[in-house]
Amino acid sequence: MFLIHCPYCGEHREEEEFHATGQAHLPRPLDPDSMTDEEWGHWLYYRKNTRGVHREMWVHAAGCRKFFNVARNTQTYEIYATYKSGETLDLPENPTVTETGSILNMAHGASDITKEQSS
Ligand SMILES: [Zn+2]
């Protein structure tokens, strides 16, 4: 068992309360009607299969039921940070886990998490 920090509840909760829902930060097409079937299918179904640092969208299914983002390593299962939907997080190239074992195990300041720009 490990704990995941919900950025909305502000608590570390057991992993059984959460579900991963897929790759994070996928911008919706501005004009889906102008896309070919192939482009639309690619947007709907094709996702990165990252080895290493990856950003995913998770939901706190047995808690507040809100969606949020997780930056984690797919090889080591380390979670570097969790942050609210609509925010971005700048990670160093090779993030490391602190010795405290905190789930927010990347030392970062508030300036590292910013609101996504809607364009
Ligand atoms: Zn929550």
PDB file of N, CA, C and O in Angstrom, residues 81-83 87-92 104 106-114:
ATOM      1  N   ALA A  81       4.807  14.409  -7.943  1.00  0.00           N
ATOM      2  CA  ALA A  81       3.905  15.467  -7.497  1.00  0.00           C
ATOM      3  C   ALA A  81       2.495  15.169  -7.970  1.00  0.00           C
ATOM      4  O   ALA A  81       2.293  14.451  -8.955  1.00  0.00           O
ATOM      5  N   THR A  82       1.532  15.703  -7.265  1.00  0.00           N
ATOM      6  CA  THR A  82       0.144  15.719  -7.715  1.00  0.00           C
ATOM      7  C   THR A  82      -0.280  17.178  -7.765  1.00  0.00           C
ATOM      8  O   THR A  82       0.168  17.979  -6.939  1.00  0.00           O
ATOM      9  N   TYR A  83      -1.096  17.526  -8.747  1.00  0.00           N
ATOM     10  CA  TYR A  83      -1.515  18.919  -8.876  1.00  0.00           C
ATOM     11  C   TYR A  83      -2.876  18.962  -9.546  1.00  0.00           C
ATOM     12  O   TYR A  83      -3.297  18.038 -10.234  1.00  0.00           O
ATOM     13  N   GLU A  87      -3.665  23.026 -14.034  1.00  0.00           N
ATOM     14  CA  GLU A  87      -2.346  23.521 -13.653  1.00  0.00           C
ATOM     15  C   GLU A  87      -1.289  22.730 -14.402  1.00  0.00           C
ATOM     16  O   GLU A  87      -1.535  21.609 -14.845  1.00  0.00           O
ATOM     17  N   THR A  88      -0.113  23.324 -14.559  1.00  0.00           N
ATOM     18  CA  THR A  88       1.015  22.608 -15.138  1.00  0.00           C
ATOM     19  C   THR A  88       2.115  22.552 -14.095  1.00  0.00           C
ATOM     20  O   THR A  88       2.120  23.317 -13.138  1.00  0.00           O
ATOM     21  N   LEU A  89       3.042  21.658 -14.299  1.00  0.00           N
ATOM     22  CA  LEU A  89       4.134  21.488 -13.354  1.00  0.00           C
ATOM     23  C   LEU A  89       5.435  21.356 -14.129  1.00  0.00           C
ATOM     24  O   LEU A  89       5.547  20.509 -15.008  1.00  0.00           O
ATOM     25  N   ASP A  90       6.401  22.191 -13.810  1.00  0.00           N
ATOM     26  CA  ASP A  90       7.725  22.077 -14.411  1.00  0.00           C
ATOM     27  C   ASP A  90       8.558  21.131 -13.563  1.00  0.00           C
ATOM     28  O   ASP A  90       8.807  21.398 -12.385  1.00  0.00           O
ATOM     29  N   LEU A  91       8.964  20.032 -14.167  1.00  0.00           N
ATOM     30  CA  LEU A  91       9.811  19.067 -13.469  1.00  0.00           C
ATOM     31  C   LEU A  91      11.241  19.208 -13.960  1.00  0.00           C
ATOM     32  O   LEU A  91      11.461  19.471 -15.138  1.00  0.00           O
ATOM     33  N   PRO A  92      12.217  19.007 -13.078  1.00  0.00           N
ATOM     34  CA  PRO A  92      13.594  18.934 -13.559  1.00  0.00           C
ATOM     35  C   PRO A  92      13.752  17.715 -14.464  1.00  0.00           C
ATOM     36  O   PRO A  92      12.914  16.801 -14.455  1.00  0.00           O
ATOM     37  N   LEU A 104       4.614  14.013  -2.049  1.00  0.00           N
ATOM     38  CA  LEU A 104       5.005  15.198  -2.805  1.00  0.00           C
ATOM     39  C   LEU A 104       6.520  15.258  -2.728  1.00  0.00           C
ATOM     40  O   LEU A 104       7.103  16.165  -2.181  1.00  0.00           O
ATOM     41  N   MET A 106       8.946  15.775  -4.614  1.00  0.00           N
ATOM     42  CA  MET A 106       9.832  16.644  -5.355  1.00  0.00           C
ATOM     43  C   MET A 106       9.812  17.991  -4.663  1.00  0.00           C
ATOM     44  O   MET A 106       8.754  18.571  -4.457  1.00  0.00           O
ATOM     45  N   ALA A 107      10.964  18.442  -4.251  1.00  0.00           N
ATOM     46  CA  ALA A 107      11.023  19.762  -3.623  1.00  0.00           C
ATOM     47  C   ALA A 107      10.728  20.803  -4.691  1.00  0.00           C
ATOM     48  O   ALA A 107      11.444  20.912  -5.672  1.00  0.00           O
ATOM     49  N   HIS A 108       9.613  21.477  -4.549  1.00  0.00           N
ATOM     50  CA  HIS A 108       9.275  22.502  -5.532  1.00  0.00           C
ATOM     51  C   HIS A 108       8.595  23.671  -4.843  1.00  0.00           C
ATOM     52  O   HIS A 108       8.005  23.533  -3.784  1.00  0.00           O
ATOM     53  N   GLY A 109       8.707  24.789  -5.452  1.00  0.00           N
ATOM     54  CA  GLY A 109       8.048  25.981  -4.945  1.00  0.00           C
ATOM     55  C   GLY A 109       6.754  26.206  -5.678  1.00  0.00           C
ATOM     56  O   GLY A 109       6.452  25.542  -6.668  1.00  0.00           O
ATOM     57  N   ALA A 110       5.989  27.139  -5.193  1.00  0.00           N
ATOM     58  CA  ALA A 110       4.699  27.417  -5.812  1.00  0.00           C
ATOM     59  C   ALA A 110       4.858  27.875  -7.257  1.00  0.00           C
ATOM     60  O   ALA A 110       3.952  27.711  -8.062  1.00  0.00           O
ATOM     61  N   SER A 111       6.017  28.426  -7.595  1.00  0.00           N
ATOM     62  CA  SER A 111       6.190  28.926  -8.952  1.00  0.00           C
ATOM     63  C   SER A 111       6.301  27.800  -9.965  1.00  0.00           C
ATOM     64  O   SER A 111       6.168  28.014 -11.153  1.00  0.00           O
ATOM     65  N   ASP A 112       6.559  26.573  -9.497  1.00  0.00           N
ATOM     66  CA  ASP A 112       6.667  25.448 -10.420  1.00  0.00           C
ATOM     67  C   ASP A 112       5.307  24.982 -10.931  1.00  0.00           C
ATOM     68  O   ASP A 112       5.214  24.328 -11.947  1.00  0.00           O
ATOM     69  N   ILE A 113       4.263  25.254 -10.176  1.00  0.00           N
ATOM     70  CA  ILE A 113       2.919  24.870 -10.590  1.00  0.00           C
ATOM     71  C   ILE A 113       2.216  26.132 -11.065  1.00  0.00           C
ATOM     72  O   ILE A 113       2.072  27.085 -10.336  1.00  0.00           O
ATOM     73  N   THR A 114       1.787  26.109 -12.294  1.00  0.00           N
ATOM     74  CA  THR A 114       1.134  27.278 -12.869  1.00  0.00           C
ATOM     75  C   THR A 114      -0.162  26.853 -13.544  1.00  0.00           C
ATOM     76  O   THR A 114      -0.337  25.692 -13.892  1.00  0.00           O
TER      77      THR A 114
END
